[in-house]
Tab-separated table of C-alpha atoms and ligand atoms in Angstrom:
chain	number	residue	atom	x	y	z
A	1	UNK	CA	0.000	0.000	0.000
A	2	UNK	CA	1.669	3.243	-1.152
A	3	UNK	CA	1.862	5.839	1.166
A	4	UNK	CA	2.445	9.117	-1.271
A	5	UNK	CA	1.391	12.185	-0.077
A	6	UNK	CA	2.284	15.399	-2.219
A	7	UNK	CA	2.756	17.597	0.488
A	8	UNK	CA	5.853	15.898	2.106
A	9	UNK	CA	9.057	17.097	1.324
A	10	UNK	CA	11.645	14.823	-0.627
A	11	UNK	CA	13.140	13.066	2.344
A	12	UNK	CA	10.070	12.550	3.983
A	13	UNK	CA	8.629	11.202	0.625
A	14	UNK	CA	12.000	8.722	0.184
A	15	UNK	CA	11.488	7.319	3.812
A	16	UNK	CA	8.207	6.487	3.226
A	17	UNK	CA	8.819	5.103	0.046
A	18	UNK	CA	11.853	3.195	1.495
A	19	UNK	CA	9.391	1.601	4.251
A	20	UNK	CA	7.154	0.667	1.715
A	21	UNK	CA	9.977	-1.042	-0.548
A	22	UNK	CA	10.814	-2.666	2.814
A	23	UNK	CA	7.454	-4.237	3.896
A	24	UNK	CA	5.914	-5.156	0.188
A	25	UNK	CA	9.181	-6.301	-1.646
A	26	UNK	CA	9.106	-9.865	-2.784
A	27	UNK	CA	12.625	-10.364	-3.099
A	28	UNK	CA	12.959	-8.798	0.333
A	29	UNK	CA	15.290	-5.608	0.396
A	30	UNK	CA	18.481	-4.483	0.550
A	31	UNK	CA	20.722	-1.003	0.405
A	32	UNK	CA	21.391	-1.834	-3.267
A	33	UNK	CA	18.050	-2.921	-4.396
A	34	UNK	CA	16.189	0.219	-2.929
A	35	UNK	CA	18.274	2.467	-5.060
A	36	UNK	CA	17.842	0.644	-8.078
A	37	UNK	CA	13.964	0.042	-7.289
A	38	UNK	CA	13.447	3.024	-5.656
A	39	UNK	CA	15.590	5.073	-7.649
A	40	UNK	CA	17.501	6.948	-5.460
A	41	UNK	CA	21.400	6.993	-4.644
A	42	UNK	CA	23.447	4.751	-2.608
A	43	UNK	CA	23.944	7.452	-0.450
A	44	UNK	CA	20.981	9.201	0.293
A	45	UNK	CA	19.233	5.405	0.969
A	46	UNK	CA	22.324	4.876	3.266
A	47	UNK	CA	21.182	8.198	5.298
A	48	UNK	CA	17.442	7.005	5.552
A	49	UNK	CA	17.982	3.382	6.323
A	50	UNK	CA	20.849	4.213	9.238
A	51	UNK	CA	17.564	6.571	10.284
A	52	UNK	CA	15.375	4.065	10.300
A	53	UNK	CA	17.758	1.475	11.634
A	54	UNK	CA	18.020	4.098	14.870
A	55	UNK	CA	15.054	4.486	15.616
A	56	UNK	CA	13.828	1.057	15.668
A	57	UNK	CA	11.715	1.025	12.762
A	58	UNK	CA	13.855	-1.329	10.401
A	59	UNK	CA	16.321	-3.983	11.381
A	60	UNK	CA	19.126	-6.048	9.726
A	61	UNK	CA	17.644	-9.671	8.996
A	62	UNK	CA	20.266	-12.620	9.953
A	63	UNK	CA	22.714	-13.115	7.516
A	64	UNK	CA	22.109	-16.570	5.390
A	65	UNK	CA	25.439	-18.145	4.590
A	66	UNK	CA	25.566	-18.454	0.435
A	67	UNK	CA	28.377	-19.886	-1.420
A	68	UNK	CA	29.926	-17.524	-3.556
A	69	UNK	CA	30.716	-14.293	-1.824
A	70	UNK	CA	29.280	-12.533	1.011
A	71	UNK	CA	25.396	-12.009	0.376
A	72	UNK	CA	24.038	-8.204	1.057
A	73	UNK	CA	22.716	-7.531	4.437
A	74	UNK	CA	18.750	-7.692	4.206
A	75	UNK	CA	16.563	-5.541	5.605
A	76	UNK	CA	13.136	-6.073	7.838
A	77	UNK	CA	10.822	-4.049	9.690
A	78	UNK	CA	11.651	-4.354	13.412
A	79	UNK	CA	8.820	-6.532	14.746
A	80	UNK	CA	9.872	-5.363	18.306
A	81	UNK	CA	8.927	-1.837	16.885
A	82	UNK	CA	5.703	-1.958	18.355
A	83	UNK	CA	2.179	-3.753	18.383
A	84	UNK	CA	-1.373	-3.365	17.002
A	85	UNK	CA	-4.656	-4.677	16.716
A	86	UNK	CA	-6.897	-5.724	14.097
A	87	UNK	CA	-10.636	-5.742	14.346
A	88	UNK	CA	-12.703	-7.131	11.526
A	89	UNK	CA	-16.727	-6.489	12.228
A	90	UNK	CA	-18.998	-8.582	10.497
A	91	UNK	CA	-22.297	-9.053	9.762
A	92	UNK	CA	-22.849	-12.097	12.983
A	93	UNK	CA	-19.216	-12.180	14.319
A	94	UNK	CA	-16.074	-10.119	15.240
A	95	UNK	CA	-12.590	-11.099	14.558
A	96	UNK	CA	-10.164	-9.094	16.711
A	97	UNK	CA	-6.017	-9.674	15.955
A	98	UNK	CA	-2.839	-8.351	18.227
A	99	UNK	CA	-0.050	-8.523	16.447
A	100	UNK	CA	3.381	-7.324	15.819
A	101	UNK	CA	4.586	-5.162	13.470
A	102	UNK	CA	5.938	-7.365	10.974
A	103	UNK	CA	2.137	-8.604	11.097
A	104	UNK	CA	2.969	-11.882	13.495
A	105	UNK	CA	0.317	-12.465	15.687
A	106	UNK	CA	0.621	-12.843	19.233
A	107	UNK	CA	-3.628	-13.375	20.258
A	108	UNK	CA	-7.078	-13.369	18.436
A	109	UNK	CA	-10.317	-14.202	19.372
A	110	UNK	CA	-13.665	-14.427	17.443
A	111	UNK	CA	-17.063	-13.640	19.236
A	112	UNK	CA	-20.171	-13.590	17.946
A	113	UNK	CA	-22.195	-10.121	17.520
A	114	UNK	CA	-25.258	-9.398	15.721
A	115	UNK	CA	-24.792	-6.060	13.368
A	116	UNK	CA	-28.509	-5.556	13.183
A	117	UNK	CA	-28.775	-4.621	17.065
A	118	UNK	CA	-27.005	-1.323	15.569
A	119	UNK	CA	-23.994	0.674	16.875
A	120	UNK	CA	-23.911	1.383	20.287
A	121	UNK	CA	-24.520	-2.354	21.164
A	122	UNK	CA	-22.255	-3.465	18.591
A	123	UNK	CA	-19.454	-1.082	19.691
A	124	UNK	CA	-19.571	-1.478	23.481
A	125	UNK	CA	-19.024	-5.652	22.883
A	126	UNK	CA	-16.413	-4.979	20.508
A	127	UNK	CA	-14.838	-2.752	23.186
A	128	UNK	CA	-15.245	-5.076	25.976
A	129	UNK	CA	-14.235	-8.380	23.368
A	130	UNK	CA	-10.739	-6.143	22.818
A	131	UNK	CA	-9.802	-5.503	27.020
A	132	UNK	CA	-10.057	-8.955	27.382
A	133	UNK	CA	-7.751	-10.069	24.532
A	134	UNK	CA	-5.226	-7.298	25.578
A	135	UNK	CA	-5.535	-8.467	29.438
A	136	UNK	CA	-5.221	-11.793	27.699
A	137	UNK	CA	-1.312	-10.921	26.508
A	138	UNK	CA	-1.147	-8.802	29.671
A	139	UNK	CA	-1.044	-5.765	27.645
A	140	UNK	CA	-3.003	-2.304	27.504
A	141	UNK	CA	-4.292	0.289	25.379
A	142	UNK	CA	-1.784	2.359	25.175
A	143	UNK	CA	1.081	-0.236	24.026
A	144	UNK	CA	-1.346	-0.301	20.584
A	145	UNK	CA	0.371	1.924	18.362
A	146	UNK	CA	-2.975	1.896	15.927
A	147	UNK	CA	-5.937	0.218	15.531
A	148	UNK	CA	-7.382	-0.940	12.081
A	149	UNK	CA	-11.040	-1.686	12.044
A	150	UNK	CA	-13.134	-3.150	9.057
A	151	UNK	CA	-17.063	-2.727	8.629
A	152	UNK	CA	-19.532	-4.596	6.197
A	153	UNK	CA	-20.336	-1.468	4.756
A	154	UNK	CA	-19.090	1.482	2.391
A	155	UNK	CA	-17.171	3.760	4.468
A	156	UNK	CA	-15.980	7.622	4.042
A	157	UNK	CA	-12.387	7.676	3.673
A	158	UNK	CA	-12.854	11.527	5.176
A	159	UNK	CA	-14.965	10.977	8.455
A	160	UNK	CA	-14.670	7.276	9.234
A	161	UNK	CA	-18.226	7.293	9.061
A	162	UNK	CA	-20.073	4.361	7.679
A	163	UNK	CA	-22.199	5.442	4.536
A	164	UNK	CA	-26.274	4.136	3.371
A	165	UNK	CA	-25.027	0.296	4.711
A	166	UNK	CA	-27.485	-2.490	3.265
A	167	UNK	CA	-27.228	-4.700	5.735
A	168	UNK	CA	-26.337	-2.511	8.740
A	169	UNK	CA	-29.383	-0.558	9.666
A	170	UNK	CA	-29.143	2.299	12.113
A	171	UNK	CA	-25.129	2.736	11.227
A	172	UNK	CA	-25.956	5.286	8.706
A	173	UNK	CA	-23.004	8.445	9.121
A	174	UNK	CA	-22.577	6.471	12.290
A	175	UNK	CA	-19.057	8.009	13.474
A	176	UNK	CA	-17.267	4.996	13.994
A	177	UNK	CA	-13.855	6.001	13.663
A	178	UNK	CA	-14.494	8.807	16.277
A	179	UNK	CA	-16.172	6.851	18.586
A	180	UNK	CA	-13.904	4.380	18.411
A	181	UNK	CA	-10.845	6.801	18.786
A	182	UNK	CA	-12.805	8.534	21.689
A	183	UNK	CA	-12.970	5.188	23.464
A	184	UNK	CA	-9.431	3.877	23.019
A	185	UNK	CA	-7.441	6.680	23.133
A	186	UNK	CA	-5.222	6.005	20.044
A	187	UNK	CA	-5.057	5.914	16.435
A	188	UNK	CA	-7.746	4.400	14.400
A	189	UNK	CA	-8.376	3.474	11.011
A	190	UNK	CA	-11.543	2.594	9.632
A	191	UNK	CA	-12.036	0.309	6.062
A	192	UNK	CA	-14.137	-1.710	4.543
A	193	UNK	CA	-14.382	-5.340	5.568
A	194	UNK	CA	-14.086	-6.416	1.505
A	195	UNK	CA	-11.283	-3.696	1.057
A	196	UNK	CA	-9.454	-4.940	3.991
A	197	UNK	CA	-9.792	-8.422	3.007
A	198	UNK	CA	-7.786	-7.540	-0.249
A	199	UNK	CA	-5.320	-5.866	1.784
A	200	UNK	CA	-4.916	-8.870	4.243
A	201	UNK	CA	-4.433	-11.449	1.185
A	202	UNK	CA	-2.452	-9.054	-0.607
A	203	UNK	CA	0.371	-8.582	2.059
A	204	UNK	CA	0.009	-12.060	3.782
A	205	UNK	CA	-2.309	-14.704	2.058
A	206	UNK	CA	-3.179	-15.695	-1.699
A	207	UNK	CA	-2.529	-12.466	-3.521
A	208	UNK	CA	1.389	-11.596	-2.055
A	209	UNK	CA	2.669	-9.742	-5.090
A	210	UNK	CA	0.010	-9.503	-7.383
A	211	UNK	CA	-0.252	-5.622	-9.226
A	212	UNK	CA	-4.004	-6.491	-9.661
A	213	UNK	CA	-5.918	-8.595	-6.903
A	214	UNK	CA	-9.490	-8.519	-6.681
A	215	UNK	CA	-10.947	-10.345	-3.478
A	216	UNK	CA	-14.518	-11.197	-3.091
A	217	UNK	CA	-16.058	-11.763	-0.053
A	218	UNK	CA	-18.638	-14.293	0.578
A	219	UNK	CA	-20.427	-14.018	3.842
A	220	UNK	CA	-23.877	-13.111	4.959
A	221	UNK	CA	-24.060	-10.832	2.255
A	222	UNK	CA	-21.511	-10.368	-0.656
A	223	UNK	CA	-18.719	-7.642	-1.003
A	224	UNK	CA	-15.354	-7.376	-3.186
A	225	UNK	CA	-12.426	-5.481	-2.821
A	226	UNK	CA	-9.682	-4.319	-5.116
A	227	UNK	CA	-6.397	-3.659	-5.134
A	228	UNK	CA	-4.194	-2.469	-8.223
A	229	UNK	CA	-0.603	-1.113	-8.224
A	230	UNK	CA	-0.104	-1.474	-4.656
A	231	UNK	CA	-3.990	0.965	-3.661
A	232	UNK	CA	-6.822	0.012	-2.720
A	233	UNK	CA	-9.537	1.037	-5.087
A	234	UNK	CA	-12.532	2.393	-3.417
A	235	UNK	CA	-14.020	4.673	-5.969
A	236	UNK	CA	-14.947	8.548	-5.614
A	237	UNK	CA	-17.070	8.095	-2.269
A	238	UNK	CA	-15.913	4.533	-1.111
A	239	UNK	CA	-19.030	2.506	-2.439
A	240	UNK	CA	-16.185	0.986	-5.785
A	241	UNK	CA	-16.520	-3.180	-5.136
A	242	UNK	CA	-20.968	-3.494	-3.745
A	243	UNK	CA	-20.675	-6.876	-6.238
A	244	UNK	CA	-23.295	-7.633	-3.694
A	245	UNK	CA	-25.662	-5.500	-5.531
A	246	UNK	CA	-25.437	-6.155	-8.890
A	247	UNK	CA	-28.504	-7.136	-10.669
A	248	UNK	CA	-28.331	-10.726	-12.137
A	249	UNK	CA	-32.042	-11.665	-11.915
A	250	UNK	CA	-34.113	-8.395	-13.033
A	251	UNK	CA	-37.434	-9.571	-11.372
A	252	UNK	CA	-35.504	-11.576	-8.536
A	253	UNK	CA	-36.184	-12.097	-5.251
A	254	UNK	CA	-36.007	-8.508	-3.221
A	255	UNK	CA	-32.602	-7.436	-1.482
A	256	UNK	CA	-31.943	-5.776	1.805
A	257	UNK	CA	-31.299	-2.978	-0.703
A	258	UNK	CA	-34.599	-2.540	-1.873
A	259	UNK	CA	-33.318	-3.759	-5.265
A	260	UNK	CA	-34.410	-7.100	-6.725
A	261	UNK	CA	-32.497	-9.657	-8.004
A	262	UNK	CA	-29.474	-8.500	-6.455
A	263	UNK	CA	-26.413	-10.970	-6.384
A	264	UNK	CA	-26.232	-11.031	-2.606
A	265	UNK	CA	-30.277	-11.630	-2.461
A	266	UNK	CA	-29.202	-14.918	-4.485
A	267	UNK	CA	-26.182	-16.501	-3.636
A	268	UNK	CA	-25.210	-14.751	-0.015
A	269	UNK	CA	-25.086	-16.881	3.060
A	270	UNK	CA	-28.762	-15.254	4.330
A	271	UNK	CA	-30.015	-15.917	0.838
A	272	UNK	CA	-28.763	-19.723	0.956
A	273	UNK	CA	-29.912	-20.415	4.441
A	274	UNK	CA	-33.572	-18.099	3.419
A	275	UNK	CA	-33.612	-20.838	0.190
A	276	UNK	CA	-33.118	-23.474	2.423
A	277	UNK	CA	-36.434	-22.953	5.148
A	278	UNK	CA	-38.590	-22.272	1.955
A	279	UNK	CA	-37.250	-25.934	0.578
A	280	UNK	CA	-38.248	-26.796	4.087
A	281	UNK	CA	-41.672	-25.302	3.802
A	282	UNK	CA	-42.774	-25.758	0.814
A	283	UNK	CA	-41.920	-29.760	1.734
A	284	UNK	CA	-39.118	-30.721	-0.742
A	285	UNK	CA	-37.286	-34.190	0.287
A	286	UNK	CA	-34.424	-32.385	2.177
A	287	UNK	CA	-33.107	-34.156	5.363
A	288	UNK	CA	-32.233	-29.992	6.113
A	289	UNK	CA	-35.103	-29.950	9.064
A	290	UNK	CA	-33.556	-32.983	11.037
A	291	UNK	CA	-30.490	-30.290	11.467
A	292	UNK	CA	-32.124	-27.146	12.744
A	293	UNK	CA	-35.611	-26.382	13.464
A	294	UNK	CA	-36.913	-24.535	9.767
A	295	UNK	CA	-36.416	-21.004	11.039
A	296	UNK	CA	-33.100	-21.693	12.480
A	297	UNK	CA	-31.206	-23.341	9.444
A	298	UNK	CA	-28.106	-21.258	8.264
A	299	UNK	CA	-25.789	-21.285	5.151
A	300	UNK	CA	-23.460	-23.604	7.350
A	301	UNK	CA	-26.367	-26.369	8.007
A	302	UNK	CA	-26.484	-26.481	3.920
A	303	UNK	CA	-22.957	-26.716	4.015
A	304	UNK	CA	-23.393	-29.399	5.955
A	305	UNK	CA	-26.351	-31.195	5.021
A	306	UNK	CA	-24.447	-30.894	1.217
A	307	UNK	CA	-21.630	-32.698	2.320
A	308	UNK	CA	-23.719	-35.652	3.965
A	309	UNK	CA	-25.204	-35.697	0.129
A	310	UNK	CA	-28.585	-34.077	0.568
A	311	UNK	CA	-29.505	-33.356	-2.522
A	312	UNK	CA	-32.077	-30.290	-2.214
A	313	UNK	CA	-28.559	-28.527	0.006
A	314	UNK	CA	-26.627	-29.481	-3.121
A	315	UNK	CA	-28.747	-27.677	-5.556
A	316	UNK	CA	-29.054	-24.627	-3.284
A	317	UNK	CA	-25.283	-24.757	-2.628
A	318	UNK	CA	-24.159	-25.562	-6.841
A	319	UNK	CA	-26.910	-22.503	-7.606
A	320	UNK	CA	-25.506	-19.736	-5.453
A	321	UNK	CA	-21.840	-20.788	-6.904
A	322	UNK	CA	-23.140	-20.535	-10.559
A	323	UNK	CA	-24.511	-16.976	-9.334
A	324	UNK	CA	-20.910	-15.871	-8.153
A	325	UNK	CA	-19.431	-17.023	-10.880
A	326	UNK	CA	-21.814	-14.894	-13.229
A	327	UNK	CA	-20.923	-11.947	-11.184
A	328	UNK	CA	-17.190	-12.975	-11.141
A	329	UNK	CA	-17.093	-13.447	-14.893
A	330	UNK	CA	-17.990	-9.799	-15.027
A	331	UNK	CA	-15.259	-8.681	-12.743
A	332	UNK	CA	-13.057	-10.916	-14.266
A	333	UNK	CA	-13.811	-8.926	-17.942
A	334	UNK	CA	-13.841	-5.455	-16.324
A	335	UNK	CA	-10.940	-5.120	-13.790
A	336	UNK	CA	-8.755	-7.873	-15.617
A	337	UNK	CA	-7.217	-8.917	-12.498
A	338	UNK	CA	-3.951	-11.197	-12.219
A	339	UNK	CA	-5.397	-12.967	-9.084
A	340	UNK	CA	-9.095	-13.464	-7.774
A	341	UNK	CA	-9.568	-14.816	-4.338
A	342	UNK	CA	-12.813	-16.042	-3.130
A	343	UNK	CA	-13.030	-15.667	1.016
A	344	UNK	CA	-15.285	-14.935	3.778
A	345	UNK	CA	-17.268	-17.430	5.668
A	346	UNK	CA	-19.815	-18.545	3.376
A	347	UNK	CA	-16.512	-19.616	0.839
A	348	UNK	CA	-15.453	-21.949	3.839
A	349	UNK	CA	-18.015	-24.352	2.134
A	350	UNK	CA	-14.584	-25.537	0.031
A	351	UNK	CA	-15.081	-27.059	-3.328
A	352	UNK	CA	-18.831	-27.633	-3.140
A	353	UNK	CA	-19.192	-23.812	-4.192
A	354	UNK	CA	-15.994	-23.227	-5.777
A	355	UNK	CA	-16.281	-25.410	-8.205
A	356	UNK	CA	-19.160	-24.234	-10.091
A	357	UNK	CA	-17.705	-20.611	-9.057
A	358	UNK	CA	-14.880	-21.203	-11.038
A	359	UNK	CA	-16.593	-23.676	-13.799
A	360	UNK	CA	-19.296	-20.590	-14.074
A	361	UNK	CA	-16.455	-17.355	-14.044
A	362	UNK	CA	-13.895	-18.850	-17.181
A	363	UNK	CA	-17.382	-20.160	-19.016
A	364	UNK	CA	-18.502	-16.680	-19.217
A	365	UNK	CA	-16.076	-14.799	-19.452
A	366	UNK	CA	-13.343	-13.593	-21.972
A	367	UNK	CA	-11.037	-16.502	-23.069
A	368	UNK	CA	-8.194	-14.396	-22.663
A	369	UNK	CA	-8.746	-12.671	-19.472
A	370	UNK	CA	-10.063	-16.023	-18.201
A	371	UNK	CA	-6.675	-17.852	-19.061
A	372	UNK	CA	-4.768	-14.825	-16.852
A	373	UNK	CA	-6.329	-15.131	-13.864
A	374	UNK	CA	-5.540	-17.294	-10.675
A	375	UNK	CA	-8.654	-17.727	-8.873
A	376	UNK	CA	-8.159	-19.193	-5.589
A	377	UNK	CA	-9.251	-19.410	-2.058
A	378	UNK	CA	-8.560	-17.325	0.449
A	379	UNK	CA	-5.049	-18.691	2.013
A	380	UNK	CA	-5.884	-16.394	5.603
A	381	UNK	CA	-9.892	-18.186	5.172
A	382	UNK	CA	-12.120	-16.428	7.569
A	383	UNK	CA	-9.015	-14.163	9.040
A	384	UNK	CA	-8.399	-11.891	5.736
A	385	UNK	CA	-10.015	-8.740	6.764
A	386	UNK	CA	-8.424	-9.019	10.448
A	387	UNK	CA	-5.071	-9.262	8.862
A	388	UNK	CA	-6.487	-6.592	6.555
A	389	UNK	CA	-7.598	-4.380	9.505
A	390	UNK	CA	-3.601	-5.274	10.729
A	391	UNK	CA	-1.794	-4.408	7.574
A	392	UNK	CA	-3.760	-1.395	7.509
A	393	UNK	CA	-2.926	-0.209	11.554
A	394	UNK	CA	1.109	-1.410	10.654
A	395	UNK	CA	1.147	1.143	7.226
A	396	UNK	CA	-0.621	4.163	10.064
A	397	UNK	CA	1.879	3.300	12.615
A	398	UNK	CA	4.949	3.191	10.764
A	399	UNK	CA	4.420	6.261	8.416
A	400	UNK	CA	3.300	8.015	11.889
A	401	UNK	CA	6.777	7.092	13.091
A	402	UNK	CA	8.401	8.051	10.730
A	403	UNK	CA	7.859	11.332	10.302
B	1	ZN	ZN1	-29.043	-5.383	-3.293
């Protein structure tokens, strides 16, 4: 994730850029390779790095012995720089992360939470979830050098308010970032869970490298992120990657957007278990009812009553992937990306639905941009937008640092 501001001065610019190189390099980094890659001379890198080298920020890896000469001295960010925490909000669970800042991770803990009981609930458990993990690690507020929070919803980049959220009624202009700061005491950064989840396979999952990575997220409802050259892409006000709500049925069945025929109303993990209860109902042979009482039955009891080859849960299951893959034909066409990984909860189904997600996305779309794309599963599964939401605190705290 660049970090280019146009108000910095040069230096200021080069050390930022030099952290970057540092943290996002694939070949990993040394004084010669930032010159050449950053393009800047031997000995104004030399001046920056012995900077950053005092002040804790970077560090000398160990030297691996190599035949042939001495090899040059690589160079890491100091994970003994400081800590931070990760907090990924979704739509029925939370995903908090402490980790380092080389992104190891010391603690995490998921607890359930229900977004629907609003913000001030949803906050103060969140709040209470994160003490406990810190007294967990014997830790407090103030050794968290930033916080990086993700919401299933379009967020303003400006405010760190959450903006017209589908599926998160009573958040609307909700301050969260404020609140959140207010409550804490420290730095917070506020994303989108789908944006973060790009970011979190991008640095440390599927997508390491890639110039172009789009990530969908399959959960309750149905998000995608994108990342190209090293940004995330979130459009003029933040709403860039609502795949969710992309119309693939026009008379469909009606979406928590008011829309019909929305993707997320047909292939989203509240639109699987909804098509389940009406199999149910409407008395199909399904073994589904023997899991859950009808009004109970999730996207997981399909998952499950799939696997144990019920075949009303397979249909359900092969029809929402044949959805996604429509959709993900169409991102696959417009954005042209190098890697596509499906995650979120709903994905955690494995093959079942990512077969006919991928049979479905190179069918329809363009042979070409079909034969150039990876698309795989999430390597960080249900943890990508936590490691997002971590990547995201680690790029604040360093740059902060730095300056
Ligand atoms: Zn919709």
């Amino acid at each position: 994730m660049q970090f280019v501001r146009s108000s910095y001065d040069a230096r200021t610019l080069n050390k930022h850029l030099i952290i970057d190189h540092i943290r996002f390099s694939q070949g990993g980094s040394s004084r010669a390779s930032l010159a050449r890659e950053v393009g800047l001379s031997r000995a104004t890198v030399s001046t920056i790095v012995n900077e950053l080298l005092a002040r804790g920020i970077v560090r000398e890896a160990e030297r691996v012995p190599r035949r042939g000469g001495r090899p040059p001295i690589r160079l890491e960010i100091n994970p003994g720089g400081g800590f931070v925490a990760g907090v990924d909000i979704g739509a029925t669970h939370v995903t908090l992360v402490l980790a380092d800042f080389s992104g190891a991770v010391l603690a995490e803990r998921r607890e359930p939470l229900n977004i629907m009981d609003g913000p001030e609930i949803c906050i103060r458990q969140v709040d209470v979830h994160l003490r406990a993990l810190l007294a967990s690690q014997g830790m407090s507020l103030e050794e968290i050098a930033a916080f990086g929070v993700g919401v299933p919803g379009p967020v303003s980049q400006e405010t760190g308010e959450v903006i017209a959220p589908p599926i998160m009624p009573g958040w609307e202009d909700f301050p969260v970032r404020n609140t959140l700061q207010t409550l804490w005491g420290r730095p917070v950064l506020v994303g989108n869970d789908a944006d973060l989840g790009a970011l979190g396979e991008w640095v440390y999952g599927a997508g390491r490298g890639a110039t172009h990575l789009a990530y969908i997220k399959v959960g309750s409802g149905v998000g995608a992120g994108f990342i190209f050259n090293g940004e995330i892409y979130r459009g003029a006000q933040g709403y860039a990657g609502e795949i969710g709500h992309i119309t693939l049925l026009k008379d469909g069945p009606l979406c928590t957007c008011g829309n019909r025929g929305c993707l997320e109303a047909l292939a989203g993990g509240a639109a699987i278990a909804r098509q389940a209860q009406e199999a149910v109902q409407r008395g199909l042979p399904t073994r589904l009812d023997a899991i859950q009482p009808v009004e109970r039955i999730t996207a997981r009891d399909v998952a499950l009553a799939a696997q144990m080859g019920d075949l009303v849960s397979q249909q359900i299951v092969t029809q929402a992937g044949h959805y996604l893959g429509i959709a993900i034909a169409n991102v696959i066409n417009l954005l042209n990306p190098a890697v596509l990984v499906i995650g979120g909860g709903v994905s955690q189904m494995g093959d079942l639905l990512l077969e006919p997600i991928r049979h479905t996305a190179r069918e329809r779309s363009l042979p070409g941009a079909a034969r150039g794309v990876r698309i795989v599963s999430a390597v960080l599964g249900m943890r990508s937008s936590g490691m997002g939401a971590v990547a995201y605190a680690i790029t604040h705290a360093l740059h902060a640092l730095a300056e």
